[in-house]
Coordinates of C-alpha atoms in Angstrom, one line a residue:
M1 CA 0.0 0.0 0.0
S2 CA 1.2 3.5 -0.9
G3 CA 2.4 5.8 1.9
V4 CA 5.2 7.7 3.5
N5 CA 7.5 6.1 6.0
I6 CA 9.5 8.1 8.4
T7 CA 12.3 6.6 10.5
L8 CA 13.6 8.6 13.5
A9 CA 17.4 8.8 13.6
N10 CA 18.9 8.4 17.0
G11 CA 22.4 9.3 18.4
Q12 CA 22.7 12.4 16.4
L13 CA 22.8 15.0 19.2
G14 CA 26.0 14.1 20.8
S15 CA 24.5 13.5 24.2
T16 CA 27.1 13.3 26.9
L17 CA 27.7 10.8 29.6
Q18 CA 27.2 12.1 33.1
T19 CA 29.6 11.2 35.9
A20 CA 29.0 11.7 39.6
D21 CA 32.4 13.2 40.5
G22 CA 31.8 14.0 44.2
V23 CA 30.9 10.5 45.5
C24 CA 33.0 9.9 48.6
G25 CA 33.9 6.9 50.8
M26 CA 35.0 7.1 54.4
I27 CA 36.4 4.4 56.7
I28 CA 36.8 5.3 60.3
T29 CA 36.7 3.7 63.7
G30 CA 33.6 3.5 65.9
V31 CA 31.3 1.3 68.0
P32 CA 28.0 -0.4 67.4
E33 CA 25.1 1.9 68.0
G34 CA 21.4 2.0 67.2
D35 CA 20.8 -0.1 64.1
Y36 CA 24.4 0.1 63.0
A37 CA 26.8 -2.8 63.3
V38 CA 30.6 -2.2 62.8
G39 CA 32.0 -3.5 59.6
T40 CA 28.8 -2.7 57.7
P41 CA 29.0 -0.4 54.7
K42 CA 26.2 2.2 54.4
L43 CA 25.2 5.0 52.0
I44 CA 23.9 8.3 53.4
T45 CA 23.2 11.7 51.9
S46 CA 22.7 13.8 55.0
M47 CA 23.2 14.0 58.8
D48 CA 19.6 13.0 59.1
D49 CA 20.4 9.7 57.5
L50 CA 23.2 9.2 60.0
L51 CA 20.9 9.9 62.9
G52 CA 18.4 7.6 61.3
L53 CA 20.9 4.7 61.7
G54 CA 21.1 5.5 65.4
I55 CA 24.7 7.0 65.3
T56 CA 24.9 9.9 67.6
K57 CA 27.5 12.4 68.9
D58 CA 27.4 10.9 72.3
G59 CA 27.7 7.3 71.3
N60 CA 30.2 7.8 68.4
P61 CA 31.9 11.2 68.9
F62 CA 34.9 10.4 66.7
A63 CA 32.9 9.2 63.7
F64 CA 30.1 11.8 64.2
K65 CA 32.6 14.7 64.1
Q66 CA 34.1 13.5 60.8
I67 CA 30.8 12.9 59.1
K68 CA 29.3 16.2 60.4
E69 CA 32.3 18.1 59.1
F70 CA 32.0 16.4 55.8
Y71 CA 28.4 17.6 55.4
D72 CA 29.3 21.1 56.7
E73 CA 31.5 21.4 53.6
A74 CA 29.7 19.2 51.1
G75 CA 26.1 20.1 52.0
K76 CA 23.0 18.0 52.3
G77 CA 22.5 15.6 49.4
A78 CA 26.2 14.7 48.9
Q79 CA 26.6 10.9 48.6
L80 CA 28.8 9.4 51.4
Y81 CA 29.5 5.7 51.6
F82 CA 30.9 5.0 55.0
L83 CA 32.0 2.1 57.2
L84 CA 32.9 2.0 60.8
T85 CA 35.5 -0.5 62.0
A86 CA 36.0 -1.4 65.7
N87 CA 37.3 1.5 67.6
T88 CA 40.4 -0.6 68.5
A89 CA 41.3 -1.1 64.8
T90 CA 44.7 0.1 63.7
Y91 CA 45.5 1.2 60.1
D92 CA 46.8 -2.3 59.3
S93 CA 43.5 -3.9 60.4
M94 CA 41.4 -1.3 58.7
L95 CA 42.9 -1.8 55.2
P96 CA 40.9 -5.0 54.4
F97 CA 37.7 -3.0 54.9
V98 CA 38.6 -0.7 52.0
P99 CA 37.6 -3.2 49.3
T100 CA 34.5 -4.0 51.3
L101 CA 33.3 -0.4 51.0
L102 CA 34.4 0.0 47.4
D103 CA 32.7 -3.1 46.3
Y104 CA 29.5 -2.2 48.1
A105 CA 29.5 1.1 46.2
Q106 CA 30.0 -0.7 42.9
G107 CA 32.6 1.7 41.5
K108 CA 30.8 4.9 42.3
I109 CA 33.3 6.1 44.9
C110 CA 35.7 8.7 43.4
F111 CA 37.8 9.4 46.4
G112 CA 37.9 8.2 50.0
G113 CA 39.4 8.6 53.4
L114 CA 40.9 6.3 56.1
M115 CA 41.5 7.3 59.7
C116 CA 41.5 5.6 63.1
D117 CA 41.0 7.2 66.5
D118 CA 44.5 6.9 68.0
N119 CA 43.2 7.8 71.5
A120 CA 40.8 4.9 71.5
V121 CA 43.2 2.5 69.7
Y122 CA 46.3 3.2 71.8
D123 CA 44.8 4.6 75.0
G124 CA 47.4 7.4 75.0
E125 CA 50.4 5.1 74.4
Q126 CA 50.7 5.7 70.7
T127 CA 54.2 5.7 69.3
T128 CA 55.0 7.8 66.3
N129 CA 57.3 7.3 63.4
D130 CA 58.3 10.3 61.3
A131 CA 56.2 12.5 63.6
I132 CA 52.8 10.7 62.9
N133 CA 51.0 7.4 63.5
D134 CA 53.5 4.6 63.5
D135 CA 51.5 2.7 60.9
Y136 CA 51.3 5.4 58.3
S137 CA 53.8 3.9 55.9
G138 CA 52.1 0.6 55.6
A139 CA 48.8 2.3 55.2
L140 CA 50.2 4.4 52.4
I141 CA 51.5 1.4 50.5
G142 CA 48.3 -0.5 51.1
L143 CA 46.0 2.3 49.9
Q144 CA 48.1 2.9 46.8
S145 CA 48.0 -0.8 45.9
I146 CA 44.2 -0.9 46.4
C147 CA 43.6 2.2 44.4
S148 CA 45.9 1.0 41.6
E149 CA 44.1 -2.3 41.5
Y150 CA 40.7 -0.7 41.2
A151 CA 41.9 1.7 38.5
T152 CA 43.0 -1.2 36.5
G153 CA 39.5 -2.5 36.8
Q154 CA 38.2 0.8 35.4
K155 CA 37.1 2.1 38.8
P156 CA 39.8 4.8 39.5
L157 CA 39.9 6.7 42.7
R158 CA 42.2 8.6 45.2
F159 CA 42.5 8.3 48.9
I160 CA 43.3 10.6 51.9
L161 CA 45.0 9.1 55.0
G162 CA 44.7 10.9 58.3
G163 CA 48.1 11.9 59.6
T164 CA 47.2 11.2 63.2
S165 CA 49.2 11.6 66.4
Y166 CA 51.2 14.4 64.9
N167 CA 53.9 15.3 67.5
G168 CA 54.3 18.9 66.4
T169 CA 57.9 18.6 65.1
V170 CA 58.0 19.4 61.4
A171 CA 61.7 18.3 61.1
D172 CA 60.6 14.7 62.1
L173 CA 58.2 14.4 59.2
A174 CA 59.2 12.2 56.3
D175 CA 59.5 13.9 52.9
L176 CA 56.6 12.5 50.9
T177 CA 57.9 13.9 47.7
Q178 CA 60.5 11.2 47.7
L179 CA 57.7 8.5 47.4
A180 CA 55.7 7.2 44.5
H181 CA 52.1 7.0 45.9
N182 CA 50.3 9.4 43.6
R183 CA 46.9 8.1 44.5
V184 CA 47.2 8.8 48.3
A185 CA 47.5 12.0 50.2
I186 CA 48.2 12.6 53.9
L187 CA 46.4 15.3 55.9
I188 CA 47.8 16.9 59.0
G189 CA 45.7 19.3 61.1
D190 CA 42.3 19.4 62.8
T191 CA 39.5 21.7 63.8
V192 CA 40.2 20.9 67.5
A193 CA 43.4 20.2 69.5
S194 CA 43.6 16.4 69.1
A195 CA 45.6 13.4 67.8
S196 CA 43.3 13.2 64.8
A197 CA 42.9 15.2 61.5
A198 CA 40.1 17.0 59.8
L199 CA 39.5 14.2 57.3
G200 CA 35.8 14.8 57.0
M201 CA 36.3 18.5 56.2
L202 CA 38.8 17.7 53.4
L203 CA 36.6 15.0 51.9
G204 CA 33.6 17.4 52.1
R205 CA 35.5 20.1 50.3
L206 CA 36.5 17.6 47.6
A207 CA 32.9 16.6 47.2
S208 CA 31.8 20.2 46.7
V209 CA 34.2 21.2 43.9
P210 CA 34.7 20.1 40.3
V211 CA 37.4 17.6 39.5
M212 CA 40.0 20.2 38.2
R213 CA 39.6 22.5 41.3
K214 CA 42.2 22.5 44.0
V215 CA 40.8 22.2 47.5
S216 CA 43.2 25.0 48.4
R217 CA 41.6 27.5 46.0
V218 CA 41.1 30.7 48.0
R219 CA 38.3 32.1 45.7
T220 CA 36.2 29.1 46.7
G221 CA 36.0 30.5 50.2
A222 CA 37.3 29.8 53.7
L223 CA 36.7 26.4 55.3
T224 CA 33.8 26.0 57.7
A225 CA 36.3 25.4 60.6
A226 CA 36.0 28.0 63.4
E227 CA 39.5 27.0 64.7
A228 CA 42.5 25.1 63.4
Y229 CA 45.2 23.1 65.1
L230 CA 48.4 21.3 64.3
G231 CA 48.5 18.6 67.0
A232 CA 47.9 20.3 70.3
D233 CA 48.8 23.8 69.2
A234 CA 46.6 26.4 67.6
L235 CA 47.6 27.3 64.0
E236 CA 48.1 30.9 64.9
T237 CA 50.9 30.0 67.3
L238 CA 52.8 28.2 64.5
P239 CA 52.9 30.7 61.6
N240 CA 55.8 29.1 59.8
D241 CA 54.8 25.4 60.2
P242 CA 52.1 25.1 57.5
A243 CA 54.5 26.1 54.7
L244 CA 57.2 23.7 56.0
I245 CA 54.7 20.8 56.3
A246 CA 53.3 21.5 52.8
A247 CA 56.8 21.5 51.4
K248 CA 57.2 17.9 52.5
G249 CA 54.2 16.9 50.5
Y250 CA 51.4 16.9 53.1
I251 CA 48.1 18.6 53.0
T252 CA 47.6 20.9 56.0
L253 CA 45.7 23.9 57.2
T254 CA 46.9 27.5 56.7
T255 CA 45.9 31.1 56.8
Y256 CA 46.6 34.2 54.6
P257 CA 47.3 37.7 55.9
N258 CA 44.3 40.0 55.8
V259 CA 42.1 37.1 54.6
G260 CA 39.6 35.7 57.1
G261 CA 39.3 32.0 57.8
Y262 CA 41.3 28.8 57.3
F263 CA 42.3 27.1 54.0
F264 CA 44.0 24.0 52.9
S265 CA 47.6 24.4 51.9
G266 CA 47.4 22.5 48.7
D267 CA 46.4 19.1 47.3
D268 CA 49.7 17.2 47.1
T269 CA 49.9 13.4 47.2
A270 CA 52.8 11.3 48.5
S271 CA 54.7 11.5 45.3
A272 CA 57.4 13.5 43.4
T273 CA 56.3 17.0 42.4
T274 CA 57.3 16.1 38.9
D275 CA 54.8 13.2 38.8
D276 CA 52.0 14.1 36.3
Y277 CA 49.4 13.1 39.0
H278 CA 51.1 14.6 42.0
F279 CA 48.1 16.8 42.7
L280 CA 44.7 15.4 43.7
S281 CA 43.1 17.7 41.2
R282 CA 45.2 16.3 38.3
G283 CA 44.4 12.8 39.5
R284 CA 40.7 13.5 39.7
V285 CA 40.8 14.9 36.1
I286 CA 42.5 11.9 34.6
D287 CA 40.2 9.5 36.6
K288 CA 37.2 11.2 35.0
V289 CA 38.8 11.0 31.5
Q290 CA 39.5 7.3 32.1
K291 CA 35.8 6.7 33.0
L292 CA 34.5 8.6 30.0
T293 CA 37.0 6.9 27.6
Y294 CA 36.2 3.5 28.9
A295 CA 32.5 4.1 28.6
T296 CA 33.0 5.2 24.9
F297 CA 35.4 2.4 23.8
V298 CA 33.7 -0.5 25.6
Q299 CA 30.9 -0.1 23.0
E300 CA 33.5 -0.9 20.3
V301 CA 34.7 -4.2 21.8
D302 CA 34.6 -7.0 19.3
D303 CA 32.9 -4.8 16.7
E304 CA 33.8 -5.3 13.1
V305 CA 36.5 -3.1 11.7
F306 CA 36.8 -2.5 8.0
V307 CA 40.3 -2.6 6.6
V308 CA 41.9 -1.4 3.4
E309 CA 44.9 -3.4 2.1
G310 CA 45.3 -4.9 5.6
K311 CA 45.3 -1.5 7.4
L312 CA 42.6 0.4 9.3
D313 CA 40.2 2.4 7.2
V314 CA 41.0 6.1 7.6
G315 CA 37.4 7.0 7.9
Y316 CA 36.9 4.6 10.7
C317 CA 39.9 6.0 12.6
K318 CA 38.5 9.6 12.3
T319 CA 35.0 8.5 13.3
I320 CA 36.1 6.8 16.5
S321 CA 38.6 9.6 17.3
Q322 CA 35.9 12.2 16.9
K323 CA 33.4 10.2 19.0
V324 CA 35.7 10.1 22.1
E325 CA 36.9 13.7 21.6
N326 CA 33.2 14.9 21.4
Q327 CA 32.4 12.9 24.6
I328 CA 35.2 14.4 26.6
N329 CA 34.8 17.9 25.1
N330 CA 31.1 18.0 25.7
T331 CA 31.5 16.8 29.3
M332 CA 34.8 18.3 30.5
T333 CA 36.2 21.0 28.1
I334 CA 33.0 22.8 28.0
N335 CA 33.0 23.0 31.8
R336 CA 36.6 24.1 31.9
E337 CA 37.7 20.9 33.6
I338 CA 40.4 20.5 31.0
S339 CA 41.9 22.8 28.3
S340 CA 41.6 20.4 25.4
V341 CA 41.7 16.7 24.2
T342 CA 43.1 15.0 21.2
C343 CA 42.5 11.4 20.2
K344 CA 44.8 9.8 17.6
I345 CA 44.4 6.4 15.9
N346 CA 47.1 5.4 13.5
P347 CA 45.6 3.7 10.5
N348 CA 48.8 1.8 9.9
Q349 CA 47.9 -0.9 12.4
N350 CA 47.8 -4.6 11.4
I351 CA 44.6 -5.3 13.3
L352 CA 44.0 -8.5 11.2
S353 CA 46.9 -10.2 12.9
T354 CA 46.7 -8.6 16.3
N355 CA 43.0 -8.0 16.9
V356 CA 44.3 -5.0 19.0
L357 CA 43.3 -1.4 18.4
N358 CA 45.9 1.1 19.7
V359 CA 44.6 4.5 20.6
E360 CA 46.5 7.6 21.8
L361 CA 44.6 10.1 23.9
S362 CA 46.2 13.3 25.0
I363 CA 44.7 15.7 27.6
V364 CA 45.9 19.3 28.1
P365 CA 44.9 20.1 31.7
V366 CA 44.2 23.5 33.2
G367 CA 47.0 25.4 34.8
Y368 CA 47.1 26.8 38.4
A369 CA 48.3 30.2 39.7
T370 CA 49.8 28.5 42.7
T371 CA 52.5 31.2 43.1
I372 CA 52.0 34.7 41.9
D373 CA 55.1 36.9 41.6
I374 CA 54.4 40.6 41.4
K375 CA 56.8 43.4 40.6
L376 CA 55.6 46.4 42.6
G377 CA 57.0 49.9 42.6
F378 CA 56.3 53.6 42.1
D379 CA 56.1 55.4 38.8
N380 CA 56.7 59.1 38.1
P381 CA 54.9 60.1 34.9
A382 CA 56.9 63.3 34.8
L383 CA 60.1 61.5 34.1

């Protein structure tokens, strides 16, 4: 029968993939309370959810403080996967719970934090090594290994380790820039005089900013902390220490003359400053690119590839390259998370013999005005 048939084309608008970049994981020590049993992973989006589990300030003061400071920075609605281990758990015994939480979140966690309550664990008898918790080195290695393993499984993430029991002696701190743990950072400093660190506040700030943004960006605004301490001492009594601590590759708290409030010193990881992913912001950017690239290319797995004289068809190479560039540009470049992206596929590949498609993806990141040098002086227009 005569008529007009119209078929709707799909996939022509270049729709972008959306990634949840602020999903956080937190593993800290605590005790069973209400409906919560230690060792159980949970997802919450507000302090009301935490209270709904029966976890209170009186029953779990250490965990409650960290989670509250997370939401003070991140705001209600931020996704936080958390797990409390026994309050006697050391860093070594907490590490096996990291995969438990990550697997529960099914790859959604983009960054996480690990910290124990040294006062509860060691009952005031904690010994330090390199000025912080004796177990920090093993925790660094363990977290780097876990993060690398999950990144290989297309679930990349970064971790923050609480630099607990800081003894106040900067000279005793190890130089983290001599290490190679670019997926892990160590935080020193708290909102109260304590043996802990403001882990929740740092994670909350990470959750509230886009992937390319440093947590130390002054324009973002001061932290929600009313006070800041390095170990037992108020930050104001140690004006030179923040810069010295930061120079050794740690994240700490700092202030600026004539600017109110407290800020993070930077976003360094335990790696060389020449490492491409030394900064958490650079790491978060490349993690997002990895997720977008994987989501694009996984659709091409075992698809047929047309060849010309045994080599890749040039048109095919251009089509696939444009597809991934568009995906990243429309998701990241347009939002100023990166400066540009280039995807190259060399057509001179013998895919008939290898069944392997080699792709080169290059990202130009944004830069940072970390140090601003100003030449200041008078001018006499009459001269």
